[in-house]
Coordinates of N, CA and C in Angstrom, one line a residue:
M118 N 158.2 76.9 72.0 CA 158.7 75.6 72.6 C 157.6 74.6 72.6
T119 N 158.0 73.4 72.3 CA 157.0 72.3 72.3 C 156.5 72.0 73.7
P120 N 155.2 72.0 74.0 CA 154.7 71.8 75.3 C 155.0 70.4 75.7
A121 N 155.1 70.1 77.1 CA 155.3 68.8 77.6 C 154.0 68.0 77.3
T122 N 154.2 66.7 77.2 CA 153.1 65.8 76.9 C 152.1 65.9 78.1
A123 N 150.8 66.0 77.7 CA 149.7 66.2 78.7 C 149.8 65.0 79.7
G124 N 149.8 65.4 81.0 CA 149.8 64.4 82.1 C 151.1 63.9 82.4
S125 N 152.2 64.4 81.8 CA 153.5 64.0 82.1 C 154.2 65.0 83.0
S126 N 155.0 64.6 83.9 CA 155.8 65.5 84.8 C 157.1 65.8 84.2
T127 N 157.5 65.2 83.1 CA 158.8 65.4 82.5 C 158.7 66.6 81.7
P128 N 159.6 67.6 81.9 CA 159.6 68.9 81.1 C 160.0 68.6 79.7
A129 N 159.4 69.4 78.8 CA 159.8 69.3 77.4 C 161.2 69.7 77.2
P130 N 161.9 69.0 76.2 CA 163.3 69.4 76.0 C 163.3 70.8 75.4
P131 N 164.5 71.5 75.5 CA 164.6 72.9 74.9 C 164.4 72.8 73.4
A132 N 163.7 73.9 72.9 CA 163.5 73.9 71.5 C 164.8 74.0 70.7
S133 N 164.9 73.4 69.6 CA 166.1 73.5 68.8 C 166.1 74.9 68.1
R134 N 167.3 75.2 67.5 CA 167.3 76.5 66.8 C 166.3 76.5 65.6
A135 N 166.2 75.4 64.9 CA 165.3 75.3 63.8 C 163.8 75.5 64.3
E136 N 163.5 74.9 65.5 CA 162.1 75.1 66.0 C 161.9 76.6 66.4
R137 N 162.9 77.2 67.0 CA 162.8 78.6 67.4 C 162.6 79.5 66.2
I138 N 163.3 79.2 65.2 CA 163.2 80.0 64.0 C 161.8 79.8 63.4
G139 N 161.3 78.5 63.3 CA 160.0 78.2 62.8 C 158.9 78.8 63.6
D140 N 159.0 78.8 64.9 CA 158.0 79.3 65.8 C 158.0 80.9 65.6
A141 N 159.1 81.5 65.5 CA 159.2 82.9 65.4 C 158.6 83.3 64.0
A142 N 158.8 82.6 63.0 CA 158.3 82.9 61.7 C 156.7 82.8 61.7
L143 N 156.2 81.7 62.4 CA 154.7 81.6 62.5 C 154.1 82.7 63.3
D144 N 154.8 83.1 64.4 CA 154.3 84.2 65.2 C 154.2 85.5 64.3
L145 N 155.3 85.8 63.6 CA 155.3 87.0 62.7 C 154.2 86.9 61.7
L146 N 153.9 85.8 61.1 CA 152.9 85.7 60.1 C 151.5 86.0 60.7
V147 N 151.3 85.6 61.9 CA 150.0 85.8 62.6 C 149.9 87.3 62.9
E148 N 151.0 87.9 63.4 CA 150.9 89.3 63.9 C 151.0 90.4 62.7
R149 N 151.9 90.1 61.7 CA 152.2 91.1 60.7 C 151.9 90.6 59.3
G150 N 151.5 89.4 59.1 CA 151.3 88.9 57.7 C 152.5 88.6 57.0
M151 N 152.4 88.3 55.7 CA 153.5 87.8 55.0 C 154.6 88.9 54.8
R152 N 154.2 90.2 54.7 CA 155.2 91.2 54.5 C 156.1 91.4 55.8
G153 N 155.6 91.0 56.9 CA 156.3 91.1 58.1 C 157.3 90.0 58.4
L154 N 157.3 89.0 57.5 CA 158.2 87.9 57.7 C 159.5 88.2 57.0
T155 N 160.5 88.5 57.7 CA 161.9 88.8 57.2 C 162.9 88.0 58.0
H156 N 164.1 87.8 57.5 CA 165.1 87.1 58.2 C 165.5 87.9 59.5
R157 N 165.6 89.2 59.4 CA 166.0 90.1 60.5 C 164.9 90.0 61.6
A158 N 163.6 90.1 61.2 CA 162.5 90.0 62.1 C 162.5 88.7 62.9
V159 N 162.8 87.6 62.2 CA 162.8 86.3 62.8 C 163.9 86.2 63.9
D160 N 165.1 86.8 63.5 CA 166.2 86.8 64.5 C 165.8 87.5 65.8
E161 N 165.1 88.7 65.6 CA 164.7 89.5 66.7 C 163.7 88.7 67.5
R162 N 162.7 88.2 66.9 CA 161.6 87.5 67.6 C 162.1 86.2 68.3
A163 N 163.0 85.5 67.7 CA 163.5 84.3 68.3 C 164.7 84.6 69.3
E164 N 165.1 85.8 69.4 CA 166.2 86.3 70.3 C 167.4 85.5 70.0
L165 N 167.7 85.5 68.7 CA 168.9 84.9 68.2 C 169.9 85.9 67.6
P166 N 171.2 85.7 67.6 CA 172.2 86.6 67.0 C 171.8 87.0 65.6
Q167 N 172.0 88.2 65.2 CA 171.7 88.6 63.9 C 172.5 87.8 62.8
G168 N 171.7 87.3 61.8 CA 172.3 86.5 60.8 C 172.0 85.0 61.0
S169 N 171.5 84.6 62.2 CA 171.2 83.2 62.5 C 170.2 82.6 61.5
T170 N 169.1 83.4 61.3 CA 168.1 82.9 60.4 C 168.6 82.7 59.0
S171 N 169.4 83.7 58.5 CA 170.0 83.6 57.2 C 170.9 82.4 57.1
N172 N 171.6 82.0 58.1 CA 172.5 80.9 58.1 C 171.7 79.6 58.0
H173 N 170.5 79.6 58.7 CA 169.6 78.4 58.7 C 168.8 78.3 57.4
A174 N 168.3 79.4 56.9 CA 167.5 79.4 55.7 C 167.9 80.7 54.9
R175 N 168.8 80.4 53.9 CA 169.4 81.6 53.3 C 168.5 82.4 52.4
T176 N 167.6 81.7 51.7 CA 166.6 82.4 50.8 C 165.3 82.6 51.4
R177 N 164.4 83.4 50.8 CA 163.1 83.5 51.4 C 162.3 82.2 51.2
Q178 N 162.5 81.5 50.1 CA 161.9 80.2 49.9 C 162.2 79.3 51.0
A179 N 163.5 79.2 51.3 CA 164.0 78.4 52.4 C 163.3 78.8 53.8
L180 N 163.2 80.1 54.0 CA 162.5 80.5 55.2 C 161.0 80.1 55.2
L181 N 160.4 80.2 54.1 CA 159.0 79.8 54.0 C 158.8 78.3 54.2
E182 N 159.8 77.5 53.7 CA 159.7 76.1 53.9 C 159.9 75.7 55.3
S183 N 160.8 76.5 56.0 CA 161.0 76.3 57.4 C 159.7 76.5 58.2
A184 N 159.0 77.6 57.8 CA 157.8 77.9 58.5 C 156.7 76.8 58.2
V185 N 156.6 76.3 57.0 CA 155.7 75.2 56.7 C 156.0 74.0 57.5
R186 N 157.3 73.7 57.5 CA 157.8 72.5 58.3 C 157.4 72.6 59.7
R187 N 157.6 73.7 60.3 CA 157.2 73.9 61.7 C 155.7 73.9 61.9
Q188 N 155.0 74.5 61.0 CA 153.5 74.5 61.0 C 153.0 73.1 61.1
V189 N 153.5 72.2 60.2 CA 153.1 70.8 60.2 C 153.5 70.1 61.5
Q190 N 154.7 70.4 62.0 CA 155.1 69.7 63.3 C 154.1 70.1 64.4
R191 N 153.8 71.4 64.5 CA 152.9 71.8 65.5 C 151.4 71.3 65.3
E192 N 151.0 71.2 64.1 CA 149.7 70.7 63.8 C 149.6 69.2 64.2
V193 N 150.7 68.5 64.0 CA 150.8 67.1 64.3 C 150.6 66.9 65.9
E194 N 151.2 67.9 66.6 CA 151.1 67.8 68.1 C 149.6 68.1 68.5
V195 N 149.0 69.0 67.8 CA 147.6 69.4 68.1 C 146.6 68.4 67.7
L196 N 146.7 68.0 66.4 CA 145.7 67.1 65.8 C 146.0 65.6 66.1
A197 N 147.2 65.3 66.4 CA 147.6 64.0 66.9 C 147.0 62.9 66.0
P198 N 147.4 62.8 64.7 CA 146.9 61.7 63.9 C 147.2 60.3 64.5
M199 N 148.3 60.2 65.3 CA 148.6 59.0 65.9 C 147.6 58.5 66.9
E200 N 146.7 59.4 67.4 CA 145.6 59.1 68.3 C 144.4 58.5 67.6
L201 N 144.3 58.6 66.3 CA 143.2 58.1 65.6 C 143.2 56.6 65.7
P202 N 142.0 56.0 65.8 CA 141.9 54.5 65.9 C 142.5 53.8 64.7
G203 N 143.0 52.6 64.9 CA 143.6 51.9 63.8 C 142.5 51.4 62.9
P204 N 142.9 50.7 61.8 CA 141.9 50.2 60.8 C 140.8 49.3 61.4
D205 N 141.1 48.7 62.5 CA 140.2 47.8 63.2 C 139.3 48.5 64.2
G206 N 139.5 49.8 64.4 CA 138.7 50.5 65.4 C 137.3 50.8 64.9
D207 N 136.4 50.9 65.8 CA 135.0 51.2 65.3 C 134.8 52.6 65.0
A208 N 133.6 52.9 64.4 CA 133.3 54.3 63.9 C 133.1 55.2 65.0
D209 N 132.6 54.8 66.1 CA 132.4 55.7 67.2 C 133.7 56.2 67.8
A210 N 134.7 55.3 67.8 CA 136.0 55.7 68.3 C 136.6 56.8 67.4
L211 N 136.4 56.6 66.1 CA 136.9 57.5 65.1 C 136.2 58.9 65.3
V212 N 134.9 58.9 65.4 CA 134.2 60.2 65.6 C 134.7 60.9 66.9
D213 N 134.8 60.1 68.0 CA 135.3 60.7 69.2 C 136.7 61.3 69.0
A214 N 137.6 60.6 68.3 CA 139.0 61.1 68.2 C 139.0 62.4 67.3
L215 N 138.2 62.4 66.2 CA 138.2 63.5 65.3 C 137.6 64.8 66.1
A216 N 136.5 64.6 66.8 CA 135.9 65.7 67.6 C 136.9 66.2 68.6
L217 N 137.6 65.4 69.3 CA 138.6 65.8 70.3 C 139.7 66.6 69.7
A218 N 140.2 66.1 68.6 CA 141.4 66.8 67.9 C 140.9 68.2 67.4
L219 N 139.8 68.2 66.7 CA 139.4 69.5 66.1 C 139.0 70.5 67.2
H220 N 138.4 70.0 68.3 CA 138.0 71.0 69.4 C 139.3 71.5 70.0
R221 N 140.3 70.7 70.2 CA 141.5 71.1 70.8 C 142.2 72.2 69.9
Y222 N 142.1 72.0 68.6 CA 142.7 73.0 67.7 C 141.9 74.3 67.7
L223 N 140.6 74.3 67.7 CA 139.8 75.5 67.6 C 139.8 76.3 68.9
T224 N 140.0 75.6 70.1 CA 139.9 76.3 71.3 C 141.3 76.8 71.9
D225 N 142.3 76.0 71.6 CA 143.6 76.3 72.2 C 144.7 76.7 71.3
H226 N 144.5 76.6 70.0 CA 145.5 76.9 69.0 C 145.0 77.7 67.8
R227 N 144.2 78.7 68.0 CA 143.5 79.4 66.9 C 144.5 80.2 66.1
S228 N 145.6 80.7 66.8 CA 146.6 81.5 66.1 C 147.3 80.6 65.1
L229 N 147.4 79.3 65.3 CA 148.1 78.4 64.4 C 147.2 78.3 63.1
L230 N 145.9 78.5 63.2 CA 145.1 78.5 62.0 C 145.4 79.7 61.1
V231 N 145.7 80.9 61.7 CA 146.0 82.1 61.0 C 147.3 81.9 60.2
S232 N 148.3 81.4 60.8 CA 149.6 81.1 60.1 C 149.4 80.1 59.0
R233 N 148.5 79.1 59.2 CA 148.2 78.1 58.2 C 147.7 78.8 56.9
Y234 N 146.7 79.8 57.1 CA 146.1 80.4 56.0 C 147.1 81.4 55.3
E235 N 147.9 82.0 56.1 CA 148.9 82.9 55.4 C 149.8 82.1 54.5
L236 N 150.3 80.9 55.0 CA 151.1 80.1 54.2 C 150.4 79.4 53.0
A237 N 149.2 79.1 53.2 CA 148.4 78.5 52.1 C 148.2 79.5 51.0
L238 N 147.9 80.7 51.3 CA 147.7 81.7 50.3 C 149.0 82.0 49.6
E239 N 150.1 82.1 50.3 CA 151.4 82.3 49.7 C 151.7 81.2 48.7
A240 N 151.3 80.0 49.1 CA 151.6 78.8 48.2 C 150.9 79.0 46.9
T241 N 149.8 79.7 46.8 CA 149.1 79.8 45.6 C 149.8 80.8 44.6
R242 N 150.8 81.5 45.2 CA 151.6 82.5 44.4 C 153.0 82.0 44.1
R243 N 153.4 80.9 44.8 CA 154.7 80.4 44.6 C 154.6 78.9 44.3
P244 N 154.8 78.5 43.0 CA 154.7 77.1 42.7 C 155.6 76.2 43.5
E245 N 156.8 76.7 43.7 CA 157.8 75.9 44.4 C 157.4 75.7 45.9
L246 N 156.7 76.6 46.5 CA 156.2 76.4 47.8 C 154.9 75.6 47.8
R247 N 154.1 75.6 46.7 CA 152.9 74.8 46.6 C 153.3 73.3 46.7
S248 N 154.3 72.9 46.0 CA 154.7 71.5 46.0 C 155.1 71.1 47.4
F249 N 155.9 72.0 48.1 CA 156.4 71.7 49.4 C 155.2 71.6 50.4
F250 N 154.3 72.6 50.3 CA 153.1 72.7 51.1 C 152.2 71.4 51.0
D251 N 152.0 71.0 49.7 CA 151.2 69.8 49.5 C 151.8 68.5 50.0
T252 N 153.1 68.4 49.9 CA 153.8 67.2 50.4 C 153.6 67.2 51.9
A253 N 153.8 68.3 52.5 CA 153.6 68.3 54.0 C 152.2 68.0 54.4
G254 N 151.2 68.4 53.6 CA 149.8 68.1 53.9 C 149.5 66.7 53.9
S255 N 150.3 65.9 53.2 CA 150.0 64.4 53.1 C 150.1 63.8 54.4
T256 N 150.7 64.4 55.4 CA 150.8 63.9 56.7 C 149.4 63.6 57.3
F257 N 148.4 64.4 56.9 CA 147.1 64.2 57.4 C 146.2 63.5 56.4
R258 N 146.4 63.7 55.2 CA 145.5 63.2 54.2 C 145.6 61.6 54.1
V259 N 146.8 61.2 54.0 CA 147.0 59.7 53.8 C 146.4 58.9 54.9
P260 N 146.5 59.2 56.2 CA 145.8 58.4 57.3 C 144.3 58.4 57.1
L261 N 143.8 59.6 56.7 CA 142.3 59.7 56.6 C 141.8 58.8 55.4
V262 N 142.5 58.7 54.3 CA 142.2 57.9 53.2 C 142.2 56.4 53.7
A263 N 143.2 56.0 54.5 CA 143.3 54.7 55.0 C 142.1 54.4 55.9
L264 N 141.7 55.4 56.8 CA 140.6 55.1 57.7 C 139.3 55.0 56.9
M265 N 139.1 55.8 55.9 CA 137.9 55.7 55.1 C 137.8 54.3 54.4
T266 N 139.0 53.8 53.9 CA 139.0 52.5 53.3 C 138.6 51.4 54.3
A267 N 139.2 51.5 55.5 CA 138.9 50.6 56.6 C 137.4 50.6 57.0
A268 N 136.8 51.8 56.9 CA 135.4 52.0 57.3 C 134.5 51.4 56.3
G269 N 135.0 51.0 55.1 CA 134.1 50.4 54.1 C 133.7 51.4 53.0
S270 N 134.4 52.6 52.9 CA 134.0 53.5 51.9 C 134.3 52.9 50.5
P271 N 133.4 53.1 49.6 CA 133.6 52.6 48.2 C 134.5 53.6 47.4
E272 N 134.6 54.9 48.0 CA 135.4 55.9 47.3 C 136.2 56.6 48.4
P273 N 137.2 56.0 49.0 CA 137.9 56.5 50.1 C 138.6 57.9 49.8
E274 N 139.1 58.1 48.6 CA 139.8 59.3 48.3 C 138.8 60.5 48.3
R275 N 137.6 60.3 47.7 CA 136.6 61.3 47.7 C 136.0 61.6 49.1
H276 N 135.8 60.5 49.8 CA 135.2 60.7 51.2 C 136.2 61.4 52.1
A277 N 137.5 61.1 51.9 CA 138.5 61.7 52.7 C 138.6 63.2 52.4
L278 N 138.4 63.5 51.1 CA 138.4 64.9 50.7 C 137.2 65.6 51.3
S279 N 136.0 65.0 51.3 CA 134.8 65.6 51.9 C 135.0 65.8 53.4
L280 N 135.7 64.9 54.1 CA 135.9 65.1 55.5 C 136.9 66.2 55.8
I281 N 138.0 66.3 55.0 CA 138.9 67.3 55.1 C 138.3 68.7 54.8
A282 N 137.5 68.7 53.8 CA 136.9 70.0 53.4 C 135.9 70.5 54.4
W283 N 135.2 69.6 55.1 CA 134.3 70.0 56.2 C 135.1 70.5 57.3
C284 N 136.2 69.9 57.7 CA 137.0 70.4 58.8 C 137.6 71.7 58.4
E285 N 138.1 71.9 57.2 CA 138.8 73.1 56.8 C 137.8 74.3 56.8
G286 N 136.5 74.0 56.3 CA 135.5 75.0 56.3 C 135.2 75.5 57.7
L287 N 135.1 74.5 58.6 CA 134.7 74.9 60.0 C 135.9 75.6 60.7
M288 N 137.1 75.2 60.4 CA 138.3 75.9 61.0 C 138.3 77.4 60.5
F289 N 138.1 77.6 59.2 CA 138.2 78.9 58.7 C 137.1 79.8 59.3
S290 N 135.9 79.2 59.3 CA 134.7 80.0 59.9 C 135.0 80.4 61.3
C291 N 135.6 79.5 62.1 CA 135.9 79.8 63.5 C 137.1 80.7 63.7
A292 N 138.0 80.7 62.8 CA 139.3 81.5 62.9 C 139.2 82.8 62.3
A293 N 138.5 82.9 61.1 CA 138.5 84.2 60.4 C 137.2 84.5 59.8
G294 N 136.2 83.6 59.9 CA 135.0 83.8 59.2 C 133.9 84.3 60.1
S295 N 132.6 84.1 59.8 CA 131.5 84.6 60.5 C 131.2 84.0 61.8
F296 N 131.9 82.9 62.1 CA 131.7 82.3 63.4 C 133.0 82.4 64.3
H297 N 133.8 83.4 64.0 CA 135.0 83.6 64.8 C 134.8 83.8 66.3
S298 N 133.7 84.2 66.7 CA 133.4 84.4 68.1 C 132.7 83.2 68.7
T299 N 132.4 82.2 68.0 CA 131.7 81.1 68.4 C 132.4 79.8 68.0
V300 N 132.9 79.0 69.0 CA 133.5 77.8 68.7 C 132.6 76.6 69.1
P301 N 132.3 75.7 68.2 CA 131.4 74.6 68.6 C 132.0 73.8 69.8
S302 N 131.1 73.2 70.6 CA 131.5 72.4 71.7 C 132.0 71.1 71.1
R303 N 132.7 70.3 71.9 CA 133.1 69.0 71.5 C 132.0 68.1 71.2
T304 N 130.9 68.2 71.9 CA 129.7 67.4 71.6 C 129.1 67.8 70.3
E305 N 129.0 69.1 70.0 CA 128.5 69.6 68.7 C 129.4 69.1 67.5
L306 N 130.7 69.1 67.7 CA 131.6 68.6 66.7 C 131.4 67.1 66.5
R307 N 131.2 66.4 67.6 CA 131.0 65.0 67.5 C 129.7 64.7 66.7
T308 N 128.7 65.4 66.9 CA 127.4 65.2 66.2 C 127.7 65.5 64.7
G309 N 128.4 66.6 64.4 CA 128.7 66.9 63.0 C 129.5 65.8 62.3
F310 N 130.5 65.3 63.0 CA 131.3 64.2 62.4 C 130.4 63.0 62.2
D311 N 129.6 62.7 63.2 CA 128.7 61.5 63.1 C 127.8 61.6 61.9
E312 N 127.2 62.8 61.7 CA 126.2 63.0 60.6 C 127.0 62.9 59.3
L313 N 128.2 63.4 59.2 CA 128.9 63.4 58.0 C 129.3 62.0 57.6
L314 N 129.8 61.2 58.5 CA 130.2 59.8 58.2 C 129.0 59.0 57.9
R315 N 127.9 59.2 58.6 CA 126.7 58.4 58.3 C 126.2 58.8 56.8
G316 N 126.3 60.0 56.5 CA 125.9 60.4 55.1 C 126.8 59.8 54.0
M317 N 128.1 59.6 54.3 CA 129.0 59.0 53.4 C 129.0 57.5 53.4
L318 N 128.8 56.9 54.6 CA 129.0 55.5 54.7 C 127.7 54.7 54.9
G319 N 126.6 55.5 55.1 CA 125.4 54.8 55.4 C 125.3 54.6 56.9
S320 N 124.2 53.8 57.3 CA 124.0 53.6 58.7 C 125.2 52.8 59.3
R321 N 125.6 53.3 60.6 CA 126.7 52.7 61.2 C 126.2 51.8 62.4
S322 N 124.9 51.6 62.5 CA 124.4 50.8 63.6 C 124.5 49.3 63.3

């Protein structure tokens, strides 16, 4: 179920059936891997009548797409690209926002990283899922390219790629790699983002 907005006393609305199916699929990917993701298992995990998942997503491709769709929805909630400063915002505000979002993901939503990697790997074996996965990923890529352009980058696409690759590498290291037991502090992440942007864009003073 989607958590209530931080600082709000209004409870979150009940999860829709599509969200329950997506959440159950992601949970199964984390706990059992791709082989454990079946329509029947999703019904059981989501506590839905048998056949509900098949009615919602009849094929395995459709079930995987439902999982990717829910993955993106939950990542939007965690990374909150809408909280990034606008094109007129200064670089310090951008660094603060990026560090906050990544720290929130690494500390409170690490299981979501595992489901992300399960889906990403499956996309390498399923061209039809690859296209869907890449389209969903543009939710984060497009705003970063715009921000790099606004920051004065002469090569915003390449610099956005460098920024995303740095984040992806850090997330993998902390979720499944050699730094899985050590999560950088928000201050450390801020320093890393600051160094990266200075290296790409030059002095920001």
